[in-house]
N, C-alpha and C. Protein backbone atom coordinates (compact mmCIF):
# COMPACT_ATOMS: atom_id res chain seq x y z
N UNK A 1 -13.51 -9.33 -25.95
CA UNK A 1 -13.18 -10.37 -24.92
C UNK A 1 -12.86 -9.65 -23.64
N UNK A 2 -13.67 -9.92 -22.63
CA UNK A 2 -13.47 -9.25 -21.29
C UNK A 2 -12.18 -9.67 -20.60
N UNK A 3 -11.46 -10.66 -21.08
CA UNK A 3 -10.24 -11.12 -20.41
C UNK A 3 -9.09 -10.15 -20.92
N UNK A 4 -9.25 -9.43 -21.98
CA UNK A 4 -8.23 -8.54 -22.46
C UNK A 4 -8.31 -7.17 -21.85
N UNK A 5 -7.21 -6.54 -21.75
CA UNK A 5 -7.22 -5.15 -21.14
C UNK A 5 -6.32 -4.23 -21.94
N UNK A 6 -6.60 -2.96 -21.87
CA UNK A 6 -5.84 -1.89 -22.43
C UNK A 6 -5.38 -0.93 -21.36
N UNK A 7 -4.44 -0.09 -21.68
CA UNK A 7 -3.86 0.83 -20.65
C UNK A 7 -3.90 2.27 -21.24
N UNK A 8 -4.41 3.21 -20.49
CA UNK A 8 -4.45 4.57 -20.80
C UNK A 8 -3.56 5.35 -19.83
N UNK A 9 -2.61 6.15 -20.31
CA UNK A 9 -1.79 7.04 -19.51
C UNK A 9 -2.17 8.45 -19.71
N UNK A 10 -2.51 9.15 -18.64
CA UNK A 10 -2.91 10.53 -18.67
C UNK A 10 -1.79 11.32 -17.99
N UNK A 11 -1.00 12.08 -18.75
CA UNK A 11 0.19 12.75 -18.25
C UNK A 11 -0.02 14.26 -18.12
N UNK A 12 0.26 14.85 -16.93
CA UNK A 12 0.21 16.18 -16.68
C UNK A 12 1.54 16.83 -16.37
N UNK A 13 1.68 18.15 -16.64
CA UNK A 13 2.94 18.84 -16.38
C UNK A 13 3.67 19.10 -17.62
N UNK A 14 4.29 20.23 -17.75
CA UNK A 14 4.98 20.63 -18.98
C UNK A 14 6.17 19.75 -19.28
N UNK A 15 6.77 19.12 -18.26
CA UNK A 15 7.82 18.19 -18.57
C UNK A 15 7.35 16.79 -18.86
N UNK A 16 6.10 16.57 -18.56
CA UNK A 16 5.48 15.23 -18.84
C UNK A 16 6.08 14.10 -17.93
N UNK A 17 5.27 13.09 -17.76
CA UNK A 17 5.79 11.88 -17.06
C UNK A 17 5.84 11.99 -15.59
N UNK A 18 6.28 10.95 -14.96
CA UNK A 18 6.35 10.98 -13.45
C UNK A 18 7.43 11.88 -12.88
N UNK A 19 8.38 12.27 -13.78
CA UNK A 19 9.46 13.14 -13.28
C UNK A 19 9.14 14.60 -13.42
N UNK A 20 7.98 14.98 -13.86
CA UNK A 20 7.59 16.36 -14.06
C UNK A 20 7.56 17.11 -12.76
N UNK A 21 8.21 18.25 -12.71
CA UNK A 21 8.19 19.11 -11.56
C UNK A 21 7.40 20.41 -11.78
N UNK A 22 6.95 20.57 -12.99
CA UNK A 22 6.28 21.75 -13.44
C UNK A 22 4.79 21.46 -13.60
N UNK A 23 3.95 22.19 -12.91
CA UNK A 23 2.49 21.96 -12.93
C UNK A 23 1.89 22.39 -14.29
N UNK A 24 0.68 21.76 -14.54
CA UNK A 24 -0.06 22.12 -15.68
C UNK A 24 -1.35 22.70 -15.14
N UNK A 25 -1.73 23.96 -15.57
CA UNK A 25 -2.98 24.58 -15.18
C UNK A 25 -4.11 24.01 -16.00
N UNK A 26 -5.09 23.33 -15.31
CA UNK A 26 -6.08 22.60 -16.02
C UNK A 26 -7.38 23.47 -16.12
N UNK A 27 -8.34 23.01 -16.96
CA UNK A 27 -9.53 23.78 -17.20
C UNK A 27 -10.39 24.09 -15.97
N UNK A 28 -10.25 23.23 -14.93
CA UNK A 28 -11.00 23.50 -13.67
C UNK A 28 -10.25 24.43 -12.71
N UNK A 29 -9.14 25.01 -13.16
CA UNK A 29 -8.44 25.93 -12.36
C UNK A 29 -7.41 25.27 -11.41
N UNK A 30 -7.36 23.93 -11.36
CA UNK A 30 -6.44 23.29 -10.55
C UNK A 30 -5.01 23.04 -11.20
N UNK A 31 -3.95 22.97 -10.46
CA UNK A 31 -2.67 22.69 -10.91
C UNK A 31 -2.41 21.16 -10.73
N UNK A 32 -1.96 20.53 -11.83
CA UNK A 32 -1.64 19.12 -11.81
C UNK A 32 -0.32 18.75 -12.43
N UNK A 33 0.31 17.70 -11.90
CA UNK A 33 1.45 17.11 -12.47
C UNK A 33 1.48 15.62 -12.19
N UNK A 34 2.29 14.84 -12.99
CA UNK A 34 2.32 13.39 -12.80
C UNK A 34 1.42 12.63 -13.75
N UNK A 35 1.25 11.37 -13.41
CA UNK A 35 0.50 10.43 -14.35
C UNK A 35 -0.61 9.74 -13.60
N UNK A 36 -1.79 9.68 -14.28
CA UNK A 36 -2.88 8.76 -13.97
C UNK A 36 -2.83 7.59 -14.90
N UNK A 37 -2.84 6.38 -14.39
CA UNK A 37 -2.86 5.14 -15.24
C UNK A 37 -4.20 4.47 -15.15
N UNK A 38 -4.84 4.20 -16.27
CA UNK A 38 -6.14 3.52 -16.28
C UNK A 38 -5.92 2.19 -17.05
N UNK A 39 -6.17 1.05 -16.37
CA UNK A 39 -6.21 -0.25 -17.01
C UNK A 39 -7.64 -0.74 -17.08
N UNK A 40 -8.15 -0.89 -18.34
CA UNK A 40 -9.54 -1.12 -18.55
C UNK A 40 -9.76 -2.33 -19.45
N UNK A 41 -10.93 -2.99 -19.21
CA UNK A 41 -11.30 -4.21 -19.98
C UNK A 41 -12.38 -3.94 -21.01
N UNK A 42 -12.88 -2.71 -21.08
CA UNK A 42 -13.94 -2.40 -22.07
C UNK A 42 -14.37 -0.96 -21.88
N UNK A 43 -15.33 -0.52 -22.68
CA UNK A 43 -15.78 0.84 -22.63
C UNK A 43 -16.59 1.03 -21.33
N UNK A 44 -16.62 2.33 -20.87
CA UNK A 44 -17.33 2.61 -19.61
C UNK A 44 -18.82 2.11 -19.66
N UNK A 45 -19.43 2.18 -20.76
CA UNK A 45 -20.81 1.76 -21.00
C UNK A 45 -21.03 0.24 -20.99
N UNK A 46 -19.95 -0.50 -21.19
CA UNK A 46 -20.09 -2.01 -21.42
C UNK A 46 -20.35 -2.73 -20.16
N UNK A 47 -21.33 -3.52 -20.08
CA UNK A 47 -21.66 -4.38 -18.94
C UNK A 47 -20.39 -5.19 -18.50
N UNK A 48 -20.02 -5.25 -17.21
CA UNK A 48 -18.96 -6.11 -16.66
C UNK A 48 -17.55 -5.51 -17.02
N UNK A 49 -17.52 -4.36 -17.69
CA UNK A 49 -16.22 -3.70 -17.89
C UNK A 49 -15.69 -3.24 -16.51
N UNK A 50 -14.35 -3.20 -16.47
CA UNK A 50 -13.68 -2.68 -15.26
C UNK A 50 -12.63 -1.60 -15.63
N UNK A 51 -12.48 -0.59 -14.76
CA UNK A 51 -11.46 0.39 -14.95
C UNK A 51 -10.70 0.48 -13.61
N UNK A 52 -9.47 0.17 -13.64
CA UNK A 52 -8.57 0.20 -12.50
C UNK A 52 -7.73 1.41 -12.60
N UNK A 53 -7.74 2.35 -11.69
CA UNK A 53 -7.06 3.69 -11.78
C UNK A 53 -6.02 3.76 -10.67
N UNK A 54 -4.79 4.08 -11.09
CA UNK A 54 -3.73 4.33 -10.10
C UNK A 54 -2.91 5.60 -10.46
N UNK A 55 -1.95 5.99 -9.61
CA UNK A 55 -1.35 7.31 -9.74
C UNK A 55 0.19 7.10 -9.55
N UNK A 56 0.92 7.88 -10.37
CA UNK A 56 2.41 7.89 -10.26
C UNK A 56 2.85 9.35 -10.13
N UNK A 57 3.42 9.63 -8.96
CA UNK A 57 3.86 11.00 -8.64
C UNK A 57 2.84 12.08 -9.15
N UNK A 58 1.59 11.75 -8.73
CA UNK A 58 0.43 12.65 -9.20
C UNK A 58 0.07 13.63 -8.10
N UNK A 59 0.09 14.92 -8.45
CA UNK A 59 -0.16 16.01 -7.50
C UNK A 59 -1.31 16.90 -8.06
N UNK A 60 -2.20 17.37 -7.15
CA UNK A 60 -3.20 18.38 -7.42
C UNK A 60 -3.00 19.50 -6.44
N UNK A 61 -2.70 20.69 -6.97
CA UNK A 61 -2.39 21.83 -6.22
C UNK A 61 -1.29 21.54 -5.09
N UNK A 62 -0.33 20.72 -5.65
CA UNK A 62 0.88 20.33 -4.88
C UNK A 62 0.54 19.41 -3.72
N UNK A 63 -0.68 18.82 -3.70
CA UNK A 63 -0.97 17.78 -2.78
C UNK A 63 -0.91 16.45 -3.51
N UNK A 64 -0.14 15.49 -2.95
CA UNK A 64 0.06 14.24 -3.72
C UNK A 64 -0.97 13.19 -3.36
N UNK A 65 -1.47 12.60 -4.36
CA UNK A 65 -2.50 11.58 -4.33
C UNK A 65 -1.90 10.18 -4.57
N UNK A 66 -2.15 9.33 -3.60
CA UNK A 66 -1.59 7.95 -3.67
C UNK A 66 -2.80 6.97 -3.50
N UNK A 67 -2.75 5.86 -4.17
CA UNK A 67 -3.85 4.88 -3.98
C UNK A 67 -4.44 4.34 -5.20
N UNK A 68 -5.66 3.82 -5.14
CA UNK A 68 -6.28 3.20 -6.32
C UNK A 68 -7.76 3.36 -6.31
N UNK A 69 -8.38 3.22 -7.44
CA UNK A 69 -9.79 3.32 -7.62
C UNK A 69 -10.20 2.30 -8.68
N UNK A 70 -11.26 1.54 -8.37
CA UNK A 70 -11.73 0.56 -9.32
C UNK A 70 -13.17 0.79 -9.60
N UNK A 71 -13.57 0.89 -10.86
CA UNK A 71 -14.95 1.10 -11.29
C UNK A 71 -15.41 -0.08 -12.12
N UNK A 72 -16.46 -0.76 -11.73
CA UNK A 72 -16.99 -1.92 -12.36
C UNK A 72 -18.47 -1.69 -12.82
N UNK A 73 -18.72 -1.85 -14.10
CA UNK A 73 -20.04 -1.71 -14.65
C UNK A 73 -20.77 -3.00 -14.35
N UNK A 74 -21.88 -2.89 -13.54
CA UNK A 74 -22.61 -4.06 -13.04
C UNK A 74 -23.81 -4.35 -13.97
N UNK A 75 -23.95 -3.63 -15.09
CA UNK A 75 -25.06 -3.88 -15.93
C UNK A 75 -26.22 -2.91 -15.52
N UNK A 76 -27.42 -3.26 -15.96
CA UNK A 76 -28.56 -2.38 -15.73
C UNK A 76 -29.50 -2.92 -14.62
N UNK A 77 -30.03 -2.01 -13.84
CA UNK A 77 -30.98 -2.38 -12.80
C UNK A 77 -32.42 -2.57 -13.35
N UNK A 78 -33.45 -2.78 -12.43
CA UNK A 78 -34.71 -3.02 -12.88
C UNK A 78 -35.40 -1.82 -13.59
N UNK A 79 -34.79 -0.61 -13.35
CA UNK A 79 -35.25 0.66 -14.05
C UNK A 79 -34.61 0.82 -15.37
N UNK A 80 -33.67 -0.11 -15.73
CA UNK A 80 -32.96 0.03 -17.00
C UNK A 80 -31.76 1.01 -16.90
N UNK A 81 -31.44 1.42 -15.71
CA UNK A 81 -30.27 2.35 -15.56
C UNK A 81 -28.94 1.55 -15.35
N UNK A 82 -27.88 2.00 -16.03
CA UNK A 82 -26.57 1.40 -15.78
C UNK A 82 -26.16 1.71 -14.31
N UNK A 83 -25.57 0.68 -13.73
CA UNK A 83 -25.08 0.81 -12.33
C UNK A 83 -23.64 0.41 -12.20
N UNK A 84 -22.84 1.25 -11.48
CA UNK A 84 -21.39 1.00 -11.37
C UNK A 84 -21.12 0.79 -9.86
N UNK A 85 -20.20 -0.09 -9.57
CA UNK A 85 -19.64 -0.36 -8.29
C UNK A 85 -18.26 0.26 -8.23
N UNK A 86 -18.01 1.09 -7.11
CA UNK A 86 -16.80 1.88 -7.04
C UNK A 86 -16.15 1.57 -5.74
N UNK A 87 -14.86 1.24 -5.76
CA UNK A 87 -14.08 1.07 -4.55
C UNK A 87 -12.87 2.01 -4.59
N UNK A 88 -12.59 2.76 -3.56
CA UNK A 88 -11.54 3.72 -3.47
C UNK A 88 -10.70 3.47 -2.21
N UNK A 89 -9.38 3.41 -2.40
CA UNK A 89 -8.42 3.33 -1.31
C UNK A 89 -7.42 4.38 -1.53
N UNK A 90 -7.54 5.53 -0.88
CA UNK A 90 -6.65 6.70 -1.21
C UNK A 90 -5.98 7.34 -0.01
N UNK A 91 -4.89 7.92 -0.31
CA UNK A 91 -4.09 8.73 0.67
C UNK A 91 -3.70 10.04 0.02
N UNK A 92 -3.93 11.16 0.73
CA UNK A 92 -3.56 12.39 0.26
C UNK A 92 -2.48 12.98 1.19
N UNK A 93 -1.27 13.27 0.61
CA UNK A 93 -0.14 13.88 1.32
C UNK A 93 -0.25 15.41 1.06
N UNK A 94 -0.64 16.20 2.06
CA UNK A 94 -0.90 17.61 1.90
C UNK A 94 0.37 18.37 1.65
N UNK A 95 0.34 19.40 0.83
CA UNK A 95 1.51 20.28 0.57
C UNK A 95 2.00 20.89 1.86
N UNK A 96 3.27 21.30 1.76
CA UNK A 96 3.92 22.02 2.84
C UNK A 96 3.84 21.29 4.22
N UNK A 97 3.98 19.92 4.17
CA UNK A 97 3.97 19.06 5.34
C UNK A 97 2.71 19.31 6.21
N UNK A 98 1.60 19.47 5.44
CA UNK A 98 0.30 19.76 6.11
C UNK A 98 -0.37 18.54 6.69
N UNK A 99 0.26 17.36 6.58
CA UNK A 99 -0.35 16.13 7.16
C UNK A 99 -0.85 15.24 6.10
N UNK A 100 -1.40 14.02 6.52
CA UNK A 100 -1.82 12.99 5.67
C UNK A 100 -3.36 12.73 5.91
N UNK A 101 -4.07 12.63 4.83
CA UNK A 101 -5.53 12.30 4.88
C UNK A 101 -5.68 10.98 4.18
N UNK A 102 -6.44 10.09 4.81
CA UNK A 102 -6.81 8.83 4.17
C UNK A 102 -8.31 8.71 3.86
N UNK A 103 -8.68 8.03 2.80
CA UNK A 103 -10.04 7.92 2.35
C UNK A 103 -10.28 6.55 1.76
N UNK A 104 -11.24 5.74 2.38
CA UNK A 104 -11.59 4.54 1.88
C UNK A 104 -13.09 4.52 1.61
N UNK A 105 -13.57 4.09 0.45
CA UNK A 105 -15.00 4.20 0.06
C UNK A 105 -15.46 2.99 -0.73
N UNK A 106 -16.71 2.63 -0.43
CA UNK A 106 -17.40 1.59 -1.22
C UNK A 106 -18.80 2.15 -1.52
N UNK A 107 -19.08 2.39 -2.86
CA UNK A 107 -20.30 3.01 -3.23
C UNK A 107 -20.80 2.50 -4.57
N UNK A 108 -22.04 2.82 -4.88
CA UNK A 108 -22.56 2.56 -6.13
C UNK A 108 -22.97 3.84 -6.84
N UNK A 109 -22.89 3.79 -8.16
CA UNK A 109 -23.27 5.02 -8.99
C UNK A 109 -24.32 4.55 -9.98
N UNK A 110 -25.55 5.08 -9.84
CA UNK A 110 -26.63 4.74 -10.80
C UNK A 110 -26.79 5.86 -11.75
N UNK A 111 -26.66 5.52 -13.06
CA UNK A 111 -26.69 6.56 -14.15
C UNK A 111 -28.17 6.70 -14.52
N UNK A 112 -28.84 7.76 -14.08
CA UNK A 112 -30.31 7.86 -14.25
C UNK A 112 -30.74 8.63 -15.42
N UNK A 113 -29.83 9.48 -16.00
CA UNK A 113 -30.22 10.23 -17.13
C UNK A 113 -28.96 10.56 -17.99
N UNK A 114 -29.12 10.68 -19.34
CA UNK A 114 -28.04 10.98 -20.22
C UNK A 114 -27.28 9.84 -20.76
N UNK A 115 -27.63 8.63 -20.34
CA UNK A 115 -26.91 7.45 -20.82
C UNK A 115 -27.25 7.05 -22.21
N UNK A 116 -28.25 7.67 -22.83
CA UNK A 116 -28.64 7.32 -24.17
C UNK A 116 -28.00 8.32 -25.13
N UNK A 117 -27.35 9.36 -24.66
CA UNK A 117 -26.69 10.32 -25.63
C UNK A 117 -25.23 10.03 -25.50
N UNK A 118 -24.53 10.22 -26.64
CA UNK A 118 -23.14 9.83 -26.76
C UNK A 118 -22.26 11.03 -27.30
N UNK A 119 -20.98 10.94 -27.06
CA UNK A 119 -20.06 11.83 -27.72
C UNK A 119 -19.81 13.13 -26.91
N UNK A 120 -18.73 13.83 -27.28
CA UNK A 120 -18.37 15.09 -26.62
C UNK A 120 -19.52 16.10 -26.83
N UNK A 121 -19.80 16.87 -25.80
CA UNK A 121 -20.83 17.88 -25.84
C UNK A 121 -22.13 17.38 -25.29
N UNK A 122 -22.23 16.09 -25.04
CA UNK A 122 -23.50 15.49 -24.56
C UNK A 122 -23.34 15.07 -23.10
N UNK A 123 -22.31 15.38 -22.43
CA UNK A 123 -22.09 14.92 -21.04
C UNK A 123 -22.95 15.81 -20.08
N UNK A 124 -23.22 17.00 -20.38
CA UNK A 124 -23.92 17.84 -19.42
C UNK A 124 -25.32 17.41 -19.06
N UNK A 125 -25.88 16.45 -19.84
CA UNK A 125 -27.20 15.99 -19.43
C UNK A 125 -27.17 14.68 -18.57
N UNK A 126 -25.94 14.26 -18.14
CA UNK A 126 -25.76 13.09 -17.38
C UNK A 126 -26.12 13.37 -15.87
N UNK A 127 -26.84 12.44 -15.28
CA UNK A 127 -27.23 12.56 -13.86
C UNK A 127 -27.01 11.17 -13.18
N UNK A 128 -26.40 11.26 -11.94
CA UNK A 128 -26.08 10.02 -11.25
C UNK A 128 -26.70 10.07 -9.82
N UNK A 129 -27.11 8.93 -9.31
CA UNK A 129 -27.44 8.80 -7.89
C UNK A 129 -26.36 7.88 -7.23
N UNK A 130 -25.79 8.46 -6.13
CA UNK A 130 -24.69 7.78 -5.45
C UNK A 130 -25.11 7.28 -4.08
N UNK A 131 -24.79 6.05 -3.77
CA UNK A 131 -25.02 5.42 -2.49
C UNK A 131 -23.79 4.83 -2.00
N UNK A 132 -23.65 4.71 -0.61
CA UNK A 132 -22.51 3.92 -0.08
C UNK A 132 -22.05 4.56 1.22
N UNK A 133 -20.78 4.08 1.54
CA UNK A 133 -20.15 4.48 2.82
C UNK A 133 -18.69 4.81 2.53
N UNK A 134 -18.14 5.52 3.57
CA UNK A 134 -16.68 5.91 3.46
C UNK A 134 -16.14 6.00 4.91
N UNK A 135 -14.83 5.89 5.00
CA UNK A 135 -14.18 6.07 6.30
C UNK A 135 -12.77 6.56 5.99
N UNK A 136 -12.04 7.04 7.06
CA UNK A 136 -10.70 7.57 6.90
C UNK A 136 -10.28 8.34 8.05
N UNK A 137 -9.16 9.07 7.85
CA UNK A 137 -8.62 9.90 8.87
C UNK A 137 -8.29 11.30 8.27
N UNK A 138 -8.37 12.33 9.14
CA UNK A 138 -8.11 13.67 8.67
C UNK A 138 -6.59 14.02 8.86
N UNK A 139 -6.21 15.25 8.55
CA UNK A 139 -4.78 15.53 8.64
C UNK A 139 -4.21 15.54 10.02
N UNK A 140 -5.14 15.57 11.02
CA UNK A 140 -4.67 15.52 12.45
C UNK A 140 -4.58 14.10 12.94
N UNK A 141 -5.04 13.16 12.12
CA UNK A 141 -5.00 11.73 12.49
C UNK A 141 -6.27 11.26 13.14
N UNK A 142 -7.33 12.08 13.18
CA UNK A 142 -8.52 11.73 13.77
C UNK A 142 -9.44 10.98 12.70
N UNK A 143 -10.08 9.85 13.15
CA UNK A 143 -10.84 9.05 12.23
C UNK A 143 -12.28 9.59 12.05
N UNK A 144 -12.98 9.10 10.98
CA UNK A 144 -14.29 9.52 10.69
C UNK A 144 -14.97 8.41 9.86
N UNK A 145 -16.30 8.35 9.89
CA UNK A 145 -17.14 7.52 9.15
C UNK A 145 -18.27 8.37 8.48
N UNK A 146 -18.67 7.90 7.25
CA UNK A 146 -19.69 8.63 6.55
C UNK A 146 -20.57 7.58 5.89
N UNK A 147 -21.91 7.79 5.92
CA UNK A 147 -22.89 6.97 5.35
C UNK A 147 -23.94 7.78 4.59
N UNK A 148 -24.18 7.46 3.29
CA UNK A 148 -25.16 8.15 2.53
C UNK A 148 -26.55 7.58 2.91
N UNK A 149 -27.44 8.45 3.53
CA UNK A 149 -28.71 8.05 3.97
C UNK A 149 -29.73 8.12 2.84
N UNK A 150 -29.72 9.19 2.15
CA UNK A 150 -30.61 9.36 0.97
C UNK A 150 -29.66 9.61 -0.21
N UNK A 151 -29.87 8.95 -1.37
CA UNK A 151 -28.88 8.99 -2.43
C UNK A 151 -28.52 10.37 -2.86
N UNK A 152 -27.23 10.63 -3.01
CA UNK A 152 -26.77 11.89 -3.49
C UNK A 152 -26.96 12.01 -4.96
N UNK A 153 -27.58 13.11 -5.44
CA UNK A 153 -27.85 13.31 -6.88
C UNK A 153 -26.77 14.24 -7.40
N UNK A 154 -26.06 13.80 -8.39
CA UNK A 154 -25.02 14.66 -9.05
C UNK A 154 -25.24 14.74 -10.52
N UNK A 155 -25.56 15.93 -11.01
CA UNK A 155 -25.69 16.26 -12.42
C UNK A 155 -24.36 16.79 -12.92
N UNK A 156 -23.88 16.25 -14.00
CA UNK A 156 -22.57 16.71 -14.54
C UNK A 156 -22.53 18.19 -14.84
N UNK A 157 -23.72 18.70 -15.23
CA UNK A 157 -23.82 20.11 -15.46
C UNK A 157 -23.96 21.02 -14.29
N UNK A 158 -23.84 20.42 -13.07
CA UNK A 158 -23.94 21.23 -11.83
C UNK A 158 -22.67 21.00 -11.02
N UNK A 159 -22.17 22.01 -10.38
CA UNK A 159 -20.91 21.93 -9.61
C UNK A 159 -21.13 21.16 -8.28
N UNK A 160 -22.31 21.18 -7.78
CA UNK A 160 -22.63 20.70 -6.44
C UNK A 160 -23.55 19.51 -6.52
N UNK A 161 -23.66 18.70 -5.42
CA UNK A 161 -24.74 17.77 -5.26
C UNK A 161 -26.09 18.56 -5.24
N UNK A 162 -27.09 18.07 -5.97
CA UNK A 162 -28.30 18.79 -6.05
C UNK A 162 -29.27 18.40 -4.86
N UNK A 163 -29.12 17.13 -4.34
CA UNK A 163 -29.93 16.71 -3.25
C UNK A 163 -29.29 15.46 -2.66
N UNK A 164 -29.89 15.03 -1.51
CA UNK A 164 -29.37 13.87 -0.81
C UNK A 164 -28.87 14.21 0.57
N UNK A 165 -28.77 13.19 1.47
CA UNK A 165 -28.25 13.45 2.82
C UNK A 165 -27.16 12.43 3.14
N UNK A 166 -26.19 12.89 3.95
CA UNK A 166 -25.08 12.06 4.43
C UNK A 166 -24.99 12.24 5.97
N UNK A 167 -24.77 11.07 6.65
CA UNK A 167 -24.46 11.16 8.05
C UNK A 167 -22.91 11.05 8.21
N UNK A 168 -22.32 12.03 8.92
CA UNK A 168 -20.83 12.09 8.99
C UNK A 168 -20.47 12.10 10.52
N UNK A 169 -19.68 11.09 10.90
CA UNK A 169 -19.40 10.99 12.35
C UNK A 169 -17.89 11.04 12.54
N UNK A 170 -17.36 12.16 13.07
CA UNK A 170 -15.97 12.20 13.51
C UNK A 170 -15.74 11.41 14.82
N UNK A 171 -14.61 10.79 15.01
CA UNK A 171 -14.32 10.07 16.19
C UNK A 171 -14.52 10.87 17.45
N UNK A 172 -15.33 10.38 18.38
CA UNK A 172 -15.54 11.06 19.63
C UNK A 172 -16.47 12.25 19.58
N UNK A 173 -17.17 12.47 18.45
CA UNK A 173 -18.05 13.63 18.35
C UNK A 173 -19.42 13.21 17.85
N UNK A 174 -20.35 14.09 18.03
CA UNK A 174 -21.69 13.77 17.54
C UNK A 174 -21.77 13.66 16.04
N UNK A 175 -22.74 12.83 15.63
CA UNK A 175 -22.97 12.70 14.14
C UNK A 175 -23.53 13.91 13.57
N UNK A 176 -23.01 14.27 12.37
CA UNK A 176 -23.57 15.45 11.62
C UNK A 176 -24.45 14.97 10.50
N UNK A 177 -25.55 15.49 10.24
CA UNK A 177 -26.34 15.15 9.04
C UNK A 177 -26.27 16.31 8.10
N UNK A 178 -25.71 16.00 6.88
CA UNK A 178 -25.56 17.05 5.79
C UNK A 178 -26.62 16.78 4.81
N UNK A 179 -27.44 17.86 4.56
CA UNK A 179 -28.56 17.78 3.65
C UNK A 179 -28.28 18.69 2.46
N UNK A 180 -28.17 18.23 1.26
CA UNK A 180 -27.85 19.03 0.08
C UNK A 180 -29.06 19.66 -0.62
N UNK A 181 -30.22 19.48 -0.10
CA UNK A 181 -31.44 20.17 -0.64
C UNK A 181 -32.40 19.20 -1.35
N UNK A 182 -33.20 19.77 -2.26
CA UNK A 182 -34.27 19.00 -2.83
C UNK A 182 -34.14 18.98 -4.40
N UNK A 183 -33.10 19.42 -4.94
CA UNK A 183 -32.93 19.32 -6.40
C UNK A 183 -32.38 20.58 -7.11
N UNK A 184 -32.24 21.71 -6.36
CA UNK A 184 -31.71 22.94 -7.03
C UNK A 184 -30.25 22.84 -7.17
N UNK A 185 -29.74 23.42 -8.26
CA UNK A 185 -28.24 23.51 -8.39
C UNK A 185 -27.71 24.72 -7.75
N UNK A 186 -27.33 24.65 -6.54
CA UNK A 186 -26.81 25.80 -5.77
C UNK A 186 -25.78 25.26 -4.75
N UNK A 187 -25.08 26.24 -4.10
CA UNK A 187 -24.02 25.87 -3.17
C UNK A 187 -24.52 25.82 -1.69
N UNK A 188 -25.79 25.73 -1.49
CA UNK A 188 -26.37 25.79 -0.22
C UNK A 188 -26.71 24.42 0.33
N UNK A 189 -26.30 24.09 1.60
CA UNK A 189 -26.58 22.85 2.27
C UNK A 189 -26.97 23.16 3.74
N UNK A 190 -27.46 22.22 4.45
CA UNK A 190 -27.64 22.37 5.89
C UNK A 190 -26.86 21.26 6.60
N UNK A 191 -26.41 21.58 7.81
CA UNK A 191 -25.73 20.64 8.71
C UNK A 191 -26.53 20.62 9.99
N UNK A 192 -26.93 19.43 10.49
CA UNK A 192 -27.64 19.29 11.70
C UNK A 192 -26.84 18.53 12.75
N UNK A 193 -26.55 19.17 13.89
CA UNK A 193 -25.78 18.51 14.96
C UNK A 193 -26.62 18.66 16.26
N UNK A 194 -26.84 17.56 16.89
CA UNK A 194 -27.61 17.52 18.16
C UNK A 194 -28.87 18.29 18.01
N UNK A 195 -29.58 18.17 16.86
CA UNK A 195 -30.89 18.75 16.78
C UNK A 195 -30.86 20.24 16.27
N UNK A 196 -29.73 20.80 16.20
CA UNK A 196 -29.52 22.20 15.75
C UNK A 196 -29.04 22.24 14.34
N UNK A 197 -29.77 22.99 13.49
CA UNK A 197 -29.46 23.04 12.03
C UNK A 197 -28.84 24.32 11.65
N UNK A 198 -27.76 24.23 10.89
CA UNK A 198 -27.01 25.40 10.42
C UNK A 198 -27.01 25.38 8.85
N UNK A 199 -27.17 26.48 8.25
CA UNK A 199 -27.11 26.62 6.79
C UNK A 199 -25.66 27.01 6.46
N UNK A 200 -25.14 26.28 5.45
CA UNK A 200 -23.73 26.52 4.97
C UNK A 200 -23.61 26.74 3.55
N UNK A 201 -22.62 27.36 3.07
CA UNK A 201 -22.25 27.55 1.69
C UNK A 201 -21.11 26.62 1.37
N UNK A 202 -21.21 25.95 0.24
CA UNK A 202 -20.21 24.90 -0.12
C UNK A 202 -18.99 25.47 -0.81
N UNK A 203 -19.05 26.68 -1.24
CA UNK A 203 -17.87 27.29 -1.90
C UNK A 203 -16.77 27.54 -0.91
């Protein structure tokens, strides 16, 4: 019944719960503490299921994340791929009074490979195409907008986007076009500003 929901609490920190002041070192090398709450109406793979994600005193490397994220399974597209609609309204309070970053995003996630395999150990064959827009402010209070021009391809087995382009426009500055390449799993991308292209490393 899609009207019913369940709640998942993910707790980090050796003291546990929202009162934890001691970080937990996670497998990705980041320090976390606090709680992530997920209220869901079905499994991730189920059409029309929703996952509403929120945070309670949640910190990553001592930066506090506030806000919400909603993931809705919209069913399958004409290619037979599951498609998800994702809305994010987030605020990041940087450690050591480093300022506040805001992030608002509306995007879709098309699951193009790996959706027929199940269970632990089978995630590394998953591949997604991401489309959409985002906006926000940086730690100095300056606004920005971003639009995905060509879908970003993200393979779970790769640390970086393998391909795709994004137009990023800081307030009062020229638009930057970020190109992640043509499909290789590497940390190399290019940034083009006013017709001049620079190669960058994403690490």
